[in-house]
Coordinates of C-alpha atoms and ligand atoms in Angstrom, one line a residue:
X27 CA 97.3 143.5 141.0
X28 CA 97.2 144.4 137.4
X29 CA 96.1 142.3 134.5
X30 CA 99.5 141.9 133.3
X31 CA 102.7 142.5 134.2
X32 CA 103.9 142.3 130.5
X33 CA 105.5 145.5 129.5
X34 CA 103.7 147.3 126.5
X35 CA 107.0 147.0 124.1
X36 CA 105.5 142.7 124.5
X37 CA 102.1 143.1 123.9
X38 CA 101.6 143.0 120.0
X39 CA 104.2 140.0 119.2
X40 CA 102.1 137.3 119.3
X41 CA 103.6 133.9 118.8
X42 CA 106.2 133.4 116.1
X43 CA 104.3 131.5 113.0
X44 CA 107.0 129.0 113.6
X45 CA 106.2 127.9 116.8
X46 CA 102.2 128.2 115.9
X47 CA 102.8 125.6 112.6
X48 CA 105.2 123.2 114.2
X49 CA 102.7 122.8 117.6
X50 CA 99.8 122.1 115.0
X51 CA 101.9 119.7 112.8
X52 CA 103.1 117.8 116.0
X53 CA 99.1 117.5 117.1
X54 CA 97.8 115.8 113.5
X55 CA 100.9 114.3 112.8
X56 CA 101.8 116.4 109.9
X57 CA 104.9 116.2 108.1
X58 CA 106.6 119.5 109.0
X59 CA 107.7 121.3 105.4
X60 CA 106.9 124.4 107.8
X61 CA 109.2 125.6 110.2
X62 CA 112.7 125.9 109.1
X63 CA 115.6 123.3 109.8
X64 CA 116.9 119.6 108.5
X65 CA 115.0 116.6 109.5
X66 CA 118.5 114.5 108.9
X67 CA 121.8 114.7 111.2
X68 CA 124.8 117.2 110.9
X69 CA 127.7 116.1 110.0
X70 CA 129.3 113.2 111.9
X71 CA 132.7 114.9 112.5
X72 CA 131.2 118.1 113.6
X73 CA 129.4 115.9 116.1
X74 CA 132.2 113.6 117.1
X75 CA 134.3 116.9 117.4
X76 CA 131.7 118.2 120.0
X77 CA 131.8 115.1 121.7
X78 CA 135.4 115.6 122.1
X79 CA 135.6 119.0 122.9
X80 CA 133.1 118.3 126.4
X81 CA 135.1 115.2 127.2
X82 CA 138.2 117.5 127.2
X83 CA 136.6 119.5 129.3
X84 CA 135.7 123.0 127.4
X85 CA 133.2 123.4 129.2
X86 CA 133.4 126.7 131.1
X87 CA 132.6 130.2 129.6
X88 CA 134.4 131.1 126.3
X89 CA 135.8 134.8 126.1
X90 CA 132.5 136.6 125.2
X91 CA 133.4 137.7 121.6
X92 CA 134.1 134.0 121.0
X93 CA 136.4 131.1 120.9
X94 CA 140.1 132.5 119.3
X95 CA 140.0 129.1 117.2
X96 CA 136.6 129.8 115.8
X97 CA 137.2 133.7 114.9
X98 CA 140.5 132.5 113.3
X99 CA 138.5 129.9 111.1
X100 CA 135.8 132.3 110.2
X101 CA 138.5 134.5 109.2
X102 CA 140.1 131.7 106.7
X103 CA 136.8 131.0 105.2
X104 CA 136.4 134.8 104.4
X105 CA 140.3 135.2 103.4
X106 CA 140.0 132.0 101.1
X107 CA 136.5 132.5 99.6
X108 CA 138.4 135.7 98.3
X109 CA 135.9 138.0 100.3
X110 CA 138.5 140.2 103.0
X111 CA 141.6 139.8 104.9
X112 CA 139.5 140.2 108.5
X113 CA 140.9 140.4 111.8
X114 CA 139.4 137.9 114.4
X115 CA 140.4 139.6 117.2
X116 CA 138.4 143.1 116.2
X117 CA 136.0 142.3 113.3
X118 CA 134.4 139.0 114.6
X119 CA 132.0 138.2 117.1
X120 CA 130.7 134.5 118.1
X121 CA 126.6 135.1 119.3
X122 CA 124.1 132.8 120.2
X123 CA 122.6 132.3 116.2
X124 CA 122.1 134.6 113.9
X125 CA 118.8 135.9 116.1
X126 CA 121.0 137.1 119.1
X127 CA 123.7 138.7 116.3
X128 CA 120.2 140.6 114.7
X129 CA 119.2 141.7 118.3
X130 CA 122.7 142.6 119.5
X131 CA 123.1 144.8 116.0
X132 CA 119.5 146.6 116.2
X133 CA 120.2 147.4 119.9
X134 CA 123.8 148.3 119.3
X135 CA 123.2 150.4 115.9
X136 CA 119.6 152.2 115.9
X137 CA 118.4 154.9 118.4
X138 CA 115.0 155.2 119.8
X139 CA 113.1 156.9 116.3
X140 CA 115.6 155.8 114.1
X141 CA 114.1 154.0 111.2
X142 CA 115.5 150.9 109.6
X143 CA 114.9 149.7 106.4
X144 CA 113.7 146.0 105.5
X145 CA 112.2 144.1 102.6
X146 CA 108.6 142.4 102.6
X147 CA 108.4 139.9 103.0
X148 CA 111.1 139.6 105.9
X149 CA 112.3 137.1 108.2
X150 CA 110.0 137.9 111.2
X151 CA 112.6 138.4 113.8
X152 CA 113.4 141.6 112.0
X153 CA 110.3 143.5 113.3
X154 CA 110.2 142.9 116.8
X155 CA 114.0 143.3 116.8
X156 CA 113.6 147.2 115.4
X157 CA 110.9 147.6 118.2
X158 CA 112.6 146.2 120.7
X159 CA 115.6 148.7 120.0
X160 CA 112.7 151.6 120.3
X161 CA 113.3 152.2 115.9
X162 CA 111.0 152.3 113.5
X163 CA 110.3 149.5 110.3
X164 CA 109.9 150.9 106.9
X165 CA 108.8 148.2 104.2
X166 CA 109.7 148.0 101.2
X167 CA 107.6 145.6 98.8
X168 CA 109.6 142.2 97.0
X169 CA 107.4 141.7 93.8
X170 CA 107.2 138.1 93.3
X171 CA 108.0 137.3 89.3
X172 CA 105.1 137.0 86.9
X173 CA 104.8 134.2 85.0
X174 CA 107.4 131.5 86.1
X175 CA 109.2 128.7 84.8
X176 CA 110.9 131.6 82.3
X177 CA 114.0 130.1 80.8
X178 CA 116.2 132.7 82.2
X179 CA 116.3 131.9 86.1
X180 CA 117.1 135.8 87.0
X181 CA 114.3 137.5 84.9
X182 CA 112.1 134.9 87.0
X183 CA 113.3 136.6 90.3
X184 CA 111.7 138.4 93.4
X185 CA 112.7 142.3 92.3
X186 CA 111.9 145.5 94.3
X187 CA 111.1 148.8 92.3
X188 CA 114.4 151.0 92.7
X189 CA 112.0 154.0 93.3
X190 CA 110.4 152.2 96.1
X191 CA 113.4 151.9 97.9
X192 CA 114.8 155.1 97.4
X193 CA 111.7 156.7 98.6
X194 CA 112.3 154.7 102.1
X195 CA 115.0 156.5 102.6
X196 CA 114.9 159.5 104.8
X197 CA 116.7 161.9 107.0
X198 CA 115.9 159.2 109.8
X199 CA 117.0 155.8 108.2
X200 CA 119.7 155.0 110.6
X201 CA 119.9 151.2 109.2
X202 CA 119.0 148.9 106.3
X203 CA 118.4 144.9 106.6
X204 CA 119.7 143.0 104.1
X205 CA 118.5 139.3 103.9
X206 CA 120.2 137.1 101.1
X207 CA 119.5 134.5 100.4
X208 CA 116.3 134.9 101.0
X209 CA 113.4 133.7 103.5
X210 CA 111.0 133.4 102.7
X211 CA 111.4 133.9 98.9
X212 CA 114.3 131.7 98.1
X213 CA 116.1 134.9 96.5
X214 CA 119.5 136.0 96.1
X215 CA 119.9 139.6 95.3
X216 CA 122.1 140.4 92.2
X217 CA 125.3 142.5 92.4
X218 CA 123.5 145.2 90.5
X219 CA 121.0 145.4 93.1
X220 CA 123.5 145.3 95.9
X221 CA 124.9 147.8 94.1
X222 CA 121.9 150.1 94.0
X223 CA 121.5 149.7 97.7
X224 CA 125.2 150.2 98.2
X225 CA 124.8 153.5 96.7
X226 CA 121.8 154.5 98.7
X227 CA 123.5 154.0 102.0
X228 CA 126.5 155.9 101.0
X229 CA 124.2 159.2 100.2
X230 CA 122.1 158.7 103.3
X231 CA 125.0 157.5 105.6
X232 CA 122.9 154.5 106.2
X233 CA 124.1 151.2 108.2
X234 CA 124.0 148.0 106.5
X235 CA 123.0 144.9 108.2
X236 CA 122.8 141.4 106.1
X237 CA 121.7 138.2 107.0
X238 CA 123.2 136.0 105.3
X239 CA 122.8 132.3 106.8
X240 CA 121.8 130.9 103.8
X241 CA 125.0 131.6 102.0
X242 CA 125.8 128.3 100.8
X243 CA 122.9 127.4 99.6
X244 CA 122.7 129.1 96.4
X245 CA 122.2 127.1 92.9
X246 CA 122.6 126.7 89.3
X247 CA 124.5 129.6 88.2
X248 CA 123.7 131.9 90.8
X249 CA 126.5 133.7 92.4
X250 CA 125.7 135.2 96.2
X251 CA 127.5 138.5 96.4
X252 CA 128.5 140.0 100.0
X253 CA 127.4 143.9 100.6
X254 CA 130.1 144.0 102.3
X255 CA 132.5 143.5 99.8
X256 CA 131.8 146.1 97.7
X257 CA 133.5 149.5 97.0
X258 CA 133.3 151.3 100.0
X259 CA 130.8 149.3 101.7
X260 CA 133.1 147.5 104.7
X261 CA 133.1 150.4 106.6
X262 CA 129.1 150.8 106.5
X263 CA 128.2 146.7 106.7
X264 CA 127.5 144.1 109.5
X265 CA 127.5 140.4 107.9
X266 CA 126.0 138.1 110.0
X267 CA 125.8 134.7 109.6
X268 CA 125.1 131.2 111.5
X269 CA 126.3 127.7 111.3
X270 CA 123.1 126.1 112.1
X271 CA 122.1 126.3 108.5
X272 CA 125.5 125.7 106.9
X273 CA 126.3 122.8 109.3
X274 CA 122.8 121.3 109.3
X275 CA 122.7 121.9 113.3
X276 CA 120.0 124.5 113.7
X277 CA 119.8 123.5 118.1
X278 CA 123.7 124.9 118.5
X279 CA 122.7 128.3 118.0
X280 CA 125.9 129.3 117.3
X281 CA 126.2 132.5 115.0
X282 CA 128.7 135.3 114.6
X283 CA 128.9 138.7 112.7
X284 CA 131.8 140.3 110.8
X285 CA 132.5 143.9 110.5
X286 CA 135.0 147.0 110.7
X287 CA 136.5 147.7 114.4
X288 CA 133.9 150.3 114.8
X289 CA 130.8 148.3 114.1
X290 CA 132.0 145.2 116.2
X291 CA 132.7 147.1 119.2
X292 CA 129.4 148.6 119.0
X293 CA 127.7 145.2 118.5
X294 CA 130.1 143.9 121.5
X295 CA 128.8 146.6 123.6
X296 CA 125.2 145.3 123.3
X297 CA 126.4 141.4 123.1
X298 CA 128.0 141.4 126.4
X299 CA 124.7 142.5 128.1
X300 CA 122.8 140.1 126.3
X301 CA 124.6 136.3 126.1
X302 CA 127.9 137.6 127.3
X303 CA 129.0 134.2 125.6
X304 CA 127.6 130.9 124.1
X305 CA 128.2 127.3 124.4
X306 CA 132.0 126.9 124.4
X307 CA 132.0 123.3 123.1
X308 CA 129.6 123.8 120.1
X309 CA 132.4 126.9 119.4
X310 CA 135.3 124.5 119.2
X311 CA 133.5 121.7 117.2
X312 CA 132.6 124.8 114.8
X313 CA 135.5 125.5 114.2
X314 CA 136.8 122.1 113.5
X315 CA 133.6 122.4 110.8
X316 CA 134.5 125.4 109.0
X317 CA 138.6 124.3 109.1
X318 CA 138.1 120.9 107.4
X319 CA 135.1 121.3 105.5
X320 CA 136.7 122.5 102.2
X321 CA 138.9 119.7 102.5
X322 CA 136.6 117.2 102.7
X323 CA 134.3 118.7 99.7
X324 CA 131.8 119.4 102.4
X325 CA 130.3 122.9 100.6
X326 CA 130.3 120.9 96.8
X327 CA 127.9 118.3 98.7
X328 CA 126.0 120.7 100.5
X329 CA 124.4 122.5 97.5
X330 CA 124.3 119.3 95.2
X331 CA 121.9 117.6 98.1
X332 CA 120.1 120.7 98.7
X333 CA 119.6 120.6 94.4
X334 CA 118.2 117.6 94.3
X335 CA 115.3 118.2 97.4
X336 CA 115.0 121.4 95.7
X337 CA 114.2 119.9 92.4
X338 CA 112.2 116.8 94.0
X339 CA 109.8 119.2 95.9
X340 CA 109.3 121.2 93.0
X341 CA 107.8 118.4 91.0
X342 CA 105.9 117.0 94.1
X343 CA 104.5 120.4 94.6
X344 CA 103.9 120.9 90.9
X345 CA 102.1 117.1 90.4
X346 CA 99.5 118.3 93.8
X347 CA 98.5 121.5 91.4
X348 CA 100.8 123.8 93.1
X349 CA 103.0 125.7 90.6
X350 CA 106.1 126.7 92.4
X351 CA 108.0 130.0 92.0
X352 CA 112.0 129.6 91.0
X353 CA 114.4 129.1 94.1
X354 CA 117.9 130.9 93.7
X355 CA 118.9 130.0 97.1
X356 CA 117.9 128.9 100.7
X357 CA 115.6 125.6 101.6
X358 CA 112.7 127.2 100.9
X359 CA 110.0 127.2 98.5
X360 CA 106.9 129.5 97.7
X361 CA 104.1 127.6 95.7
X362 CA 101.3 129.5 94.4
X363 CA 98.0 129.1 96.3
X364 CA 95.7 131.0 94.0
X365 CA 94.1 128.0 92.2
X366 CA 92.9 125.9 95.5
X367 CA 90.0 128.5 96.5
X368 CA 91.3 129.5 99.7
X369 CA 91.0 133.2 100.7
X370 CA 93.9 133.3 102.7
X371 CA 97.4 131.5 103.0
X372 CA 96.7 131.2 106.5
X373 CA 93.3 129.4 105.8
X374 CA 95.0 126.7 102.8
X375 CA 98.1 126.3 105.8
X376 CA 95.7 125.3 108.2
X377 CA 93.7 123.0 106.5
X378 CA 96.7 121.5 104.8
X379 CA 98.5 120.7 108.5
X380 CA 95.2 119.5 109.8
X381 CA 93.4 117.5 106.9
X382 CA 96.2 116.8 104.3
X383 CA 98.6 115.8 106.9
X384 CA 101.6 118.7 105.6
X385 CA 102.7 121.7 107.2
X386 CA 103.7 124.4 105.5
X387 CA 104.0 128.7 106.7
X388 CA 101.8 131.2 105.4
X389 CA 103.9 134.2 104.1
X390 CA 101.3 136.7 105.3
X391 CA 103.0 136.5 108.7
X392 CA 106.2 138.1 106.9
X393 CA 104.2 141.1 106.2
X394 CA 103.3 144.3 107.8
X395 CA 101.0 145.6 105.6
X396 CA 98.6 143.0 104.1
X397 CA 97.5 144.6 101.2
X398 CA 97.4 142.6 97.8
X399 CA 99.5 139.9 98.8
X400 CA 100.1 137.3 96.4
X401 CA 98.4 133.6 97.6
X402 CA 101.4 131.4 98.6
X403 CA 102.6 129.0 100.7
X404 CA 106.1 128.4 101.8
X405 CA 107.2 124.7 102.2
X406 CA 111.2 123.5 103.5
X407 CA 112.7 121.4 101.4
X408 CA 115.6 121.2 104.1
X409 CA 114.2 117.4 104.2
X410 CA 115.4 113.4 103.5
X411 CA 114.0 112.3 100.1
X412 CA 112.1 109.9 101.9
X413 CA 110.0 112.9 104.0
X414 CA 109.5 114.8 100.8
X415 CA 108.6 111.3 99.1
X416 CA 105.8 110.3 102.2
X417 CA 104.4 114.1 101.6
X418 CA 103.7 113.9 98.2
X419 CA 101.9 110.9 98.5
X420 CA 99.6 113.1 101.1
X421 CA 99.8 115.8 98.3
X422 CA 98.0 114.0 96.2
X423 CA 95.1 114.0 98.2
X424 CA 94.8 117.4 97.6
X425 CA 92.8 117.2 94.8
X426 CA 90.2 114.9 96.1
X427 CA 89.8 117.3 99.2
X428 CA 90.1 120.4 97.3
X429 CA 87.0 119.2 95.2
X430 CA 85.1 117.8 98.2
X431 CA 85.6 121.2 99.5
X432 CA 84.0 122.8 96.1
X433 CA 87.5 124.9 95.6
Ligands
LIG525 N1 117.8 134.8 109.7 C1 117.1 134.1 108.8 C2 116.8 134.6 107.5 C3 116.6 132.8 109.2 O1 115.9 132.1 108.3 C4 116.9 132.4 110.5 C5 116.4 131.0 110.8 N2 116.8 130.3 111.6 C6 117.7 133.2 111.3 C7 118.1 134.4 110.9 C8 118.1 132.7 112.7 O2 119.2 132.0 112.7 P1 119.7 131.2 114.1 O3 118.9 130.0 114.2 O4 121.2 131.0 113.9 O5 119.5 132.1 115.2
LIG526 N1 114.4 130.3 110.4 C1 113.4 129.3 110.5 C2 112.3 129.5 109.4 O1 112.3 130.4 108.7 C3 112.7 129.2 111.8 C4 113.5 129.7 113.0 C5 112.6 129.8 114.2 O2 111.8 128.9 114.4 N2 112.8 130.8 115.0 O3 111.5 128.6 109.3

């Protein structure tokens, strides 16, 4: 018998960060600003229209690139947001989340030795993922803005150096991944840097790949801008996206991705040896969601709700001594660790679940290469005003503690 049956391609992934934090939070109690999704309910007609989609019996396998009523409405919210006149029948595919769209799309697109592109810090399916498809990651560093709280929002953003990225690009880059908003960061890349990337795939005939599930949670004036819809781009870009995050139901796992004939066969090819299909039920109440909810203001009320937790964690984070960077977009914020004497973000994240009583992820885990990483800690404000309220008041223990400590 050998040691392990695990294949090699397993052995270095550990266990996601996610998993690791909400475990520990579960075990001290901790209120969980860590792992990623609402602590309050979807919305009740998305619900109700679930409920009414099992009772009427949808409930065998849907046709494996999806539910025809749920491409047609993903293809309405693209026509009407202005973006592209898609087809649903050859340009959209229905996955199990965003994560199986990713995985279908790396499988579908790269080659074994192929590299792939992506920022640091990344989402950390993204690695794994590339691996998994037998490519190869190339980094390339977000800087985190100097300073903060500068009046102009924008000159406050993440950035990457232009040289950087065009360096990462080699007669091997096969793909790029393109996350925007952002997680961890909370940025939203400008057209101009869109742009710039734009440009480096056409002169290396490089793939695009976005993630985009964060895409309507953008504020104040920032304006979210698809790589897909730029000059020449549609031919070159898969969108994917997920209505877990949009829809407040991150447990449905439904998710799709958009893109020229060519790329969505390609990522069909891969899909239908992966899921096949996912839950046909979930599909139809989707797309009862994405047909009414510009109707019923749904989007407006989204972003103003997510505004004010935004807004309300920034202060509580701010009164516990923990100056936050600016947010453009997502539910997540990065608050500086550098003043509470920690040497690590993975040290202040464990103390803080086990002894303060709030969870929060160390970015670290979203980076390959760990040198001079900036101290942070990212909290989800994806949370009731009450839960945000209840951790501040934990917060403010911080102090105390961090003094008993001698930080
Ligand atoms: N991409 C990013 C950037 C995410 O934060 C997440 C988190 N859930 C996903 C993809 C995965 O989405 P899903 O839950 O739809 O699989
Ligand atoms: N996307 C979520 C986050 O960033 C987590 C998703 C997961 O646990 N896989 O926190």
């Amino acid at each position: 018998m050998r040691d392990t049956y695990a294949a090699e391609r397993v052995h270095g992934f550990g266990t996601t960060i996610f998993s690791e934090i909400t475990t520990l939070a579960i075990q001290h109690g901790a209120i969980n600003l860590g792992q990623g999704f609402p602590d309050f309910a979807g919305p009740e007609w998305v619900k109700q229209a679930a409920a009414d989609a099992i009772a009427a019996d949808l409930n065998q396998y849907a046709p494996g690139i999806g539910l025809p009523r749920l491409r047609n409405a993903i293809a309405v919210h693209w026509a009407r947001n202005g973006w592209r006149e898609i087809d649903p029948d050859r340009e959209v595919t229905i996955t199990s989340g965003a994560t199986e769209a990713l995985f279908g799309a790396l499988m579908a697109l790269v080659n074994p030795g192929d590299e792939v592109i992506c920022f640091e810090p990344f989402y950390d399916a993204y690695v794994p993922d590339i691996t998994m498809a037998g490519g190869v990651p190339r980094f390339v560093r977000l800087y985190p803005p100097v300073g903060g709280g500068v009046a102009d929002a924008r000159a406050a953003s993440w950035r990457f150096d232009h040289d950087e990225l065009a360096a990462a690009f080699t007669q091997r880059t096969r793909a790029i991944i393109v996350n925007t908003p952002h997680n961890p960061t909370g940025k939203v890349f400008t057209r101009a840097e869109l742009e710039y990337i734009a440009r480096l795939c056409q002169e290396h005939d490089v793939v695009a790949i976005t993630d985009e599930v964060y895409d309507q949670m953008v504020y104040d004036d920032v304006e979210h801008v698809l790589l897909a819809t730029l000059p020449d781009m549609w031919k070159r870009t898969l969108t994917i996206n997920s209505s877990g995050k949009t829809f407040s139901l991150t447990g449905w796992k439904i998710g799709y991705a958009i893109g020229a004939p060519h790329l969505t066969w390609a990522l069909r090819q891969a899909h239908q040896w992966i899921t096949f299909a996912t839950a046909t039920p979930l599909q139809a109440a989707l797309a009862v969601g994405l047909e009414t909810a510009p109707e019923r203001g749904y989007y407006a009320e989204l972003r103003a709700d997510y505004r004010e937790r935004r807004n309300l964690l920034t202060q509580v984070l701010g009164d516990a001594g923990l100056p936050t960077l600016p947010v453009e977009g997502s539910y997540f914020i990065m608050a500086d660790i550098s003043n509470t004497g920690f040497a690590s973000d993975a040290e202040f994240c464990l103390w803080l679940t086990r002894e303060i009583g709030v969870a929060a992820i160390p970015p670290s885990s979203f980076y390959a290469d760990h040198t001079d990483l900036p101290l942070l800690a990212r909290f989800c404000f994806a949370k009731r005003l009450e839960t945000l309220q209840a951790a501040s008041e934990r917060l403010k223990r911080l102090g105390d503690a961090s003094r008993v400590l001698g930080c």
